[in-house]
Protein backbone atom coordinates (compact mmCIF):
# COMPACT_ATOMS: atom_id res chain seq x y z
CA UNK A 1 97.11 140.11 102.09
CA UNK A 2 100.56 138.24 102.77
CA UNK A 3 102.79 137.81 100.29
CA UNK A 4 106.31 138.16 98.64
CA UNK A 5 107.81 140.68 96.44
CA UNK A 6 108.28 139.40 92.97
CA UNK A 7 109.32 141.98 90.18
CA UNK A 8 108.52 144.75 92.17
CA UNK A 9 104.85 143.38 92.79
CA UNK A 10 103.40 141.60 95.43
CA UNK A 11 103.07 137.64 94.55
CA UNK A 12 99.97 135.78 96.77
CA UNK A 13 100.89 133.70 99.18
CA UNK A 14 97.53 132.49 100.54
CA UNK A 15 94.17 132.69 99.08
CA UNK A 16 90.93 132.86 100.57
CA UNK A 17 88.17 130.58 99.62
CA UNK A 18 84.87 132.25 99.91
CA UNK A 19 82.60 129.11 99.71
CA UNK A 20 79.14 129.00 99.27
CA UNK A 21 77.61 131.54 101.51
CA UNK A 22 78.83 133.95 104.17
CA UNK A 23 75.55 133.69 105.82
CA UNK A 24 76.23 132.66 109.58
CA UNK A 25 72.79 130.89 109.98
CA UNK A 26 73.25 129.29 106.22
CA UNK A 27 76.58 128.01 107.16
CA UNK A 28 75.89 125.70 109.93
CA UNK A 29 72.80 124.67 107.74
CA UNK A 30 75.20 123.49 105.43
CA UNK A 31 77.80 122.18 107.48
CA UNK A 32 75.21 119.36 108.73
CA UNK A 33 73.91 118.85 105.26
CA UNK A 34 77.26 118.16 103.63
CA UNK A 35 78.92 116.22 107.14
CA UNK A 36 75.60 113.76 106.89
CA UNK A 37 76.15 114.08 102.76
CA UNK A 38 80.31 113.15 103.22
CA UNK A 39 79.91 110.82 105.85
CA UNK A 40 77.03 108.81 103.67
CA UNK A 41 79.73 108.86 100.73
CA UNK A 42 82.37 107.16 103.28
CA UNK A 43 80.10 104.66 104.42
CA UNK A 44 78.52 103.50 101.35
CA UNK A 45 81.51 103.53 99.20
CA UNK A 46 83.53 101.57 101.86
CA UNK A 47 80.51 98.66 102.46
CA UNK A 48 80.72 98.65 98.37
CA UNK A 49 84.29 97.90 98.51
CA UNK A 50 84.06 95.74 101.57
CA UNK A 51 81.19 93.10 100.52
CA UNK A 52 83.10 92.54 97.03
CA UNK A 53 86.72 92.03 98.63
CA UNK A 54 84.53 89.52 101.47
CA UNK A 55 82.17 88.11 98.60
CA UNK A 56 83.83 85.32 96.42
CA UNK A 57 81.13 85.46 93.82
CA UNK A 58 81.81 89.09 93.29
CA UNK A 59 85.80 88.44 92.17
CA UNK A 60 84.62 88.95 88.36
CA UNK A 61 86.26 92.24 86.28
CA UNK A 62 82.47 94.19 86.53
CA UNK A 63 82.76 94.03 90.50
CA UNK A 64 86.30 94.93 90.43
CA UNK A 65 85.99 97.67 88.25
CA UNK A 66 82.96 98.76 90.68
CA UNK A 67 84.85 98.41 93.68
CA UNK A 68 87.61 100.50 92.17
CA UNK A 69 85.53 103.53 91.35
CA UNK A 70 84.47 103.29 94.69
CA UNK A 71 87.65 104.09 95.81
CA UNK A 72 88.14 106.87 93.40
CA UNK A 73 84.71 108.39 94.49
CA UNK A 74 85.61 108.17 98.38
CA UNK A 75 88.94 109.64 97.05
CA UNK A 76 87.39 112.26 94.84
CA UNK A 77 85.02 114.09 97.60
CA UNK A 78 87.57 113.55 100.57
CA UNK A 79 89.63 116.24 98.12
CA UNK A 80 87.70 118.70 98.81
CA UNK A 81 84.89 118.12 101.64
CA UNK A 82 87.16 117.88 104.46
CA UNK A 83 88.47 121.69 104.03
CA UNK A 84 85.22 122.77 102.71
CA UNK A 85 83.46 121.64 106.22
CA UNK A 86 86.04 122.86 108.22
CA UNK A 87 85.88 126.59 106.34
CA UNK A 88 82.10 126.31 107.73
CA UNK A 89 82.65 126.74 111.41
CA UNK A 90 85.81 129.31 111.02
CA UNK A 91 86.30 132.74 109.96
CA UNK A 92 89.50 131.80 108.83
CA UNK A 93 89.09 130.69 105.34
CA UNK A 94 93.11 130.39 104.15
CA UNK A 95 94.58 128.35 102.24
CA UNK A 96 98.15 128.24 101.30
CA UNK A 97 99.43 128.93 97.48
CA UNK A 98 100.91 125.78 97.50
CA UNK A 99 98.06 123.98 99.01
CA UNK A 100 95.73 125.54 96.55
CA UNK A 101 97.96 123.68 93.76
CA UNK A 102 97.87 120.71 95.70
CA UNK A 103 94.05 120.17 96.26
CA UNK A 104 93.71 121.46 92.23
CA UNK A 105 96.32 118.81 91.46
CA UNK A 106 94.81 115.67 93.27
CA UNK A 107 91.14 116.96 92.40
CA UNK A 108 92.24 116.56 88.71
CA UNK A 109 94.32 113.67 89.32
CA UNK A 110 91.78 111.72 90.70
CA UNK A 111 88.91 113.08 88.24
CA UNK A 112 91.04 112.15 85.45
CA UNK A 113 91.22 108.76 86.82
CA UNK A 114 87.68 108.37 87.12
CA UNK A 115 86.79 109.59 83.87
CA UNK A 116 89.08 106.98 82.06
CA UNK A 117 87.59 104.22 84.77
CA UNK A 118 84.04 105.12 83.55
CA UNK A 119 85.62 104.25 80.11
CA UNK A 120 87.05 101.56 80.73
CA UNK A 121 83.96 100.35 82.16
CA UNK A 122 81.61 100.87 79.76
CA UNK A 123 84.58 99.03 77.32
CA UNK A 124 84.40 96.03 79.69
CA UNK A 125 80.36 96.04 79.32
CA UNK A 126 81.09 95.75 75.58
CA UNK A 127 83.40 92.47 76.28
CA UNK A 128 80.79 90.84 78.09
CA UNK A 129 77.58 91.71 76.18
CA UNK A 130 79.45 91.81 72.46
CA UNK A 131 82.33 89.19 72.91
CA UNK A 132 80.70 87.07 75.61
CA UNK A 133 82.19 83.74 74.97
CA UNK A 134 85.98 85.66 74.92
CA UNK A 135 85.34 87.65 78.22
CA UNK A 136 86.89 85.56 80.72
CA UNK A 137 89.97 85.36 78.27
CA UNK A 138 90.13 89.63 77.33
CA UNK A 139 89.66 90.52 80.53
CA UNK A 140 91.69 88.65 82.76
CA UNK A 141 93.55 89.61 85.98
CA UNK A 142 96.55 90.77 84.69
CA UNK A 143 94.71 92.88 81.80
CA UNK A 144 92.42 93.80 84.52
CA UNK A 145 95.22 95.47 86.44
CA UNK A 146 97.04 96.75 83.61
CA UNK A 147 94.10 98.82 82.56
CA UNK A 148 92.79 100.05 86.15
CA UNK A 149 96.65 101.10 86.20
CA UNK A 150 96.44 102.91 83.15
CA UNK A 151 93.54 104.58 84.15
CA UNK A 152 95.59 106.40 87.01
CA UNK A 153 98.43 106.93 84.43
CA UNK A 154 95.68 108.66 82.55
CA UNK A 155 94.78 110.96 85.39
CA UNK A 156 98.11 111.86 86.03
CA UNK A 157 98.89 113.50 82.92
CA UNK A 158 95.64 115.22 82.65
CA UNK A 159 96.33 116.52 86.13
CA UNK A 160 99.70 117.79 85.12
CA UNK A 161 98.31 119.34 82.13
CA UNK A 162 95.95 121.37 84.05
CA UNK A 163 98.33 122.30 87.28
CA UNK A 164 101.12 123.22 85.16
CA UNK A 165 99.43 126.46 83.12
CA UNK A 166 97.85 127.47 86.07
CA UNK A 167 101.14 127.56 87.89
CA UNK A 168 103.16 129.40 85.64
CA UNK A 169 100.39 132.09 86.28
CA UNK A 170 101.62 135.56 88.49
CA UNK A 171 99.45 136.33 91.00
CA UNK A 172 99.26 139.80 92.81
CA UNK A 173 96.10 140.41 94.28
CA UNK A 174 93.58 140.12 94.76
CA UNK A 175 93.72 136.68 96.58
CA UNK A 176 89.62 135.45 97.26
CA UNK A 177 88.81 132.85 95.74
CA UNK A 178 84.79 132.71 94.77
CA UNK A 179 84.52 128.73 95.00
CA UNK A 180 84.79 126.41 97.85
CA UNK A 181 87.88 124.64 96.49
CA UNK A 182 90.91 125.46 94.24
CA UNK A 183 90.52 124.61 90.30
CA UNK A 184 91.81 126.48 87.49
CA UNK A 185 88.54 128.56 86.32
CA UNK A 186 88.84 130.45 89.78
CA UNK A 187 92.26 130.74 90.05
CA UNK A 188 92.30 132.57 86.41
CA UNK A 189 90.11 135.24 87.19
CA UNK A 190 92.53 136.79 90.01
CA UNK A 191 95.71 136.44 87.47
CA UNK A 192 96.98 139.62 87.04
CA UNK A 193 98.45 138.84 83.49
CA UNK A 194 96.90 136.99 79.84
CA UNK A 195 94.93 134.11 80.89
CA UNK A 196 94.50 132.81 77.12
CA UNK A 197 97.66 130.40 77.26
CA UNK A 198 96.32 128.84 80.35
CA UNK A 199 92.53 128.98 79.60
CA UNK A 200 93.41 127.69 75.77
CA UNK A 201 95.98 124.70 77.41
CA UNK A 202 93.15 123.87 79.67
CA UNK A 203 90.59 123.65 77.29
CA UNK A 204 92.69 121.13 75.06
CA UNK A 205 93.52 119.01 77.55
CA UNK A 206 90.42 118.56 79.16
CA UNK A 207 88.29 118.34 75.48
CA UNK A 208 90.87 115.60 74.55
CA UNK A 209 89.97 113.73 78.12
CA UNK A 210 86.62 114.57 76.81
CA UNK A 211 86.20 113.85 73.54
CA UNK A 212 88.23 111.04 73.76
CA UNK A 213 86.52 109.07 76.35
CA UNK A 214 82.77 109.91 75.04
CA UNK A 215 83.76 108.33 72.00
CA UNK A 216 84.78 105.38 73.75
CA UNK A 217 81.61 104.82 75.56
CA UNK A 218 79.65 105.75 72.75
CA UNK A 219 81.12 103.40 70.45
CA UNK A 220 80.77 101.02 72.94
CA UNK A 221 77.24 101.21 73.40
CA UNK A 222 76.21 101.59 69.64
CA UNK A 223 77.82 97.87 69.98
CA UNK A 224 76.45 96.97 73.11
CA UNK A 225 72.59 98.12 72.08
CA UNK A 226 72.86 96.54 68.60
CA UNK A 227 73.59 93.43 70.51
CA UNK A 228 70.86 93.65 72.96
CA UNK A 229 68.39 93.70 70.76
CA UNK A 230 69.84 91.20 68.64
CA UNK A 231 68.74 88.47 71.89
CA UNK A 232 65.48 87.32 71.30
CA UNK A 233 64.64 86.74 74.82
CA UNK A 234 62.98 89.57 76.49
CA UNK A 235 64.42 88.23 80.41
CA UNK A 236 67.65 88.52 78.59
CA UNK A 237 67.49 91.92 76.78
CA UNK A 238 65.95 93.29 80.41
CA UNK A 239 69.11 91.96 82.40
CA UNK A 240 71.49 93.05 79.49
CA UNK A 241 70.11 96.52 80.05
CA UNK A 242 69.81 96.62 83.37
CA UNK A 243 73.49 95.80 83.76
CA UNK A 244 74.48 99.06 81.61
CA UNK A 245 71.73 101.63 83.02
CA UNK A 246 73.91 102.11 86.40
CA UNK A 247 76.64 103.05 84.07
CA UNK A 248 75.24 105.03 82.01
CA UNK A 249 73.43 106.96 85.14
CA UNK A 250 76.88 107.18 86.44
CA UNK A 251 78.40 108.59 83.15
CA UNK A 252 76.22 110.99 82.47
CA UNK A 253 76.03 112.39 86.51
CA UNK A 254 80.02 112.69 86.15
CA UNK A 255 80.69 114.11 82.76
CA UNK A 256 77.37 116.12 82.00
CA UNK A 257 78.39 118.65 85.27
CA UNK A 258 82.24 117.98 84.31
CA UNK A 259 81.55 119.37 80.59
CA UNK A 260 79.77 122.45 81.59
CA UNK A 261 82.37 123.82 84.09
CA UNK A 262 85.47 122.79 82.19
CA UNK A 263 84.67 122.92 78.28
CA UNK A 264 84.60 126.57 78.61
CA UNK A 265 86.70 129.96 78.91
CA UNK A 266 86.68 131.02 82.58
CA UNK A 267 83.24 133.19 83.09
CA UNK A 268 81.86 132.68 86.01
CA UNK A 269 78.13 131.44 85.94
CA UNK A 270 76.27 131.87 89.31
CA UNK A 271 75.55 128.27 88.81
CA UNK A 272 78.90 127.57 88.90
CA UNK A 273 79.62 126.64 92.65
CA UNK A 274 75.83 124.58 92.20
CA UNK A 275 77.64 122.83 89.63
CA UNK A 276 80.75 121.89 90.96
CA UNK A 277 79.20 120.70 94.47
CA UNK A 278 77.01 117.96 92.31
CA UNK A 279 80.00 116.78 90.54
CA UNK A 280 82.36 116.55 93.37
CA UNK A 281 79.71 115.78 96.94
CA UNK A 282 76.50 114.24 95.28
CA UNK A 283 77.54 112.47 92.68
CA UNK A 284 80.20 110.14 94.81
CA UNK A 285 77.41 109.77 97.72
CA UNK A 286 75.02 108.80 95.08
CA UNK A 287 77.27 106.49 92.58
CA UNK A 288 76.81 103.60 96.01
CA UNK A 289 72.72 103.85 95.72
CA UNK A 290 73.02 103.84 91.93
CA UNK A 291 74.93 99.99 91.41
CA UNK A 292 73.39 98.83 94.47
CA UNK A 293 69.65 99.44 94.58
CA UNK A 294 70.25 98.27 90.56
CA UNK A 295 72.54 95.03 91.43
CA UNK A 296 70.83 91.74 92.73
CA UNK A 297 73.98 90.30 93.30
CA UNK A 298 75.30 93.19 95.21
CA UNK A 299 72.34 93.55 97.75
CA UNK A 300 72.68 89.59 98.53
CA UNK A 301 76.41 89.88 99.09
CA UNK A 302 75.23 92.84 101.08
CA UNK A 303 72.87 91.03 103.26
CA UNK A 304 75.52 88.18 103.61
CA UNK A 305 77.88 90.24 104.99
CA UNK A 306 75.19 91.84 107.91
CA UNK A 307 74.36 88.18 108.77
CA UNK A 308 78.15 87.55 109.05
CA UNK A 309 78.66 90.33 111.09
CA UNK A 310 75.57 89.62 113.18
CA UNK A 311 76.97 85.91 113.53
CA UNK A 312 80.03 87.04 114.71
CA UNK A 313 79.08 89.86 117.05
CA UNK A 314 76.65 86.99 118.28
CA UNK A 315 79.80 84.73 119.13
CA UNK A 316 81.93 86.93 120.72
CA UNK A 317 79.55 87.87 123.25
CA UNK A 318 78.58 84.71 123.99
């Protein structure tokens, strides 16, 4: 182990990430699951954001909103999947103290961000479905930026909240890490002083992100369902429910894993690393199939854009 020496101990360096399996035969297994996974996530998030930048008749706050957590998913699993494919085909499985902090900064950062966007989205639903003839006026470009802003303000301080405690932490061996990325549950276990500051700072800030955005959404859609079934029209109760299903899939595929690995003191489950690769691989990849296999409107603009493509492929090889 490399290292420095720090009150006449030996202070990490460099960590080792021990990842999913050390199983040579396993490891290439997953290395094509999770490149065809990662590479799905890229593609679908980007066509997402793509056909409603393109797509005048997707410049409304939903599809903004919606091409925004796009961005944060593609963000959120390029955190982590890039190093975690690359620790796959080497045996050299380092990363750097500071680089540790680094990816567990950004991962909370942008996490943070997302779980505020998922707010603010399900707030926006409430606009439309609650407040419908005042929509255009709430939510209007500026406020639209303002709050997509806030959201990253949000995520920010959350992510300082958790990197700070974690930091302040001394650690002198050992240095593996049993995860396939650096977050603050793993990172606790190989402190070689009291974790309870840490664990206890952690667990307030992320129950306030918690707390406070579940009861958000679900104040929003108490509103939102007493509405619904306030419209007598069955077409329209169908389509008002419709619109808030993706959502709520989303929500509950992003905070349900969330909760379990954060809202705790740091034991490790074996279903830990399980877990954490739903939250941060499968649930970006899948968020794209989720809005658009539920969205008419998206899978026109969709097909629009291939027959715009085709067009102009068309022309420039004529």
């Amino acid at each position: 182990m490399e290292g420095i020496a720090v009150s006449n101990k030996t202070r990490v360096t460099q960590f080792i990430l021990l990842g999913l399996s050390s199983n040579p035969d396993l490891q290439i297994i997953f290395f094509v699951l999770f490149l065809m996974i990662y590479l799905l996530t890229v593609a679908g998030n980007l066509l997402i954001m793509v056909t409603i930048y393109v797509d005048s008749q997707l410049h409304s706050p939903m599809y903004f909103f919606l091409s925004h957590l796009s961005f944060l998913d593609l963000s959120f699993s390029t955190v982590t999947v890039p190093k975690f494919l690359v620790n796959f085909l080497t045996q050299n499985k380092i990363i750097s103290f500071n680089d540790c902090i680094a990816q567990m900064f950004f991962i909370h950062f942008i996490g943070g961000a997302e779980c505020f966007h998922l707010t603010l989205m399900a707030y926006d639903r409430y606009v439309a479905i609650c407040h419908p003839l005042r929509y255009t006026t709430i939510m209007n470009r500026e406020a639209c930026l303002l709050l997509v802003v806030s959201t990253w303000v949000g995520g920010l301080i959350h992510a300082f909240g958790q990197a700070f405690p974690t930091i302040q932490l001394p650690f002198c061996g050992p240095n593996e890490i049993n995860h396939f990325f650096c977050d603050a549950h793993p990172l606790s276990v190989l402190a070689c002083s009291s974790t309870f500051f840490s664990e206890t700072a952690d667990m307030i800030n992320t129950g306030s992100l918690a707390l406070g955005c579940f009861s958000i959404v679900f104040i929003s859609y108490t509103y939102i369902i007493s509405t619904v079934l306030k419209i007598r029209s069955s077409e329209g109760r169908q389509k008002a429910f419709s619109t808030c299903a993706s959502h709520l899939t989303v929500v509950t595929l992003f905070f349900g894993p969330g909760v379990f690995i954060y809202m705790r003191p740091s034991v490790t489950f074996a279903g830990d690393k399980l877990v954490s690769v739903f939250y941060t691989i499968v649930t970006p990849w899948l968020n794209p199939f989720i809005y658009t296999l539920r969205n008419e409107k998206v899978k026109i603009a969709m097909k629009k854009l291939a027959v715009r493509k085709k067009s102009f492929l068309g022309s420039n090889m004529n």
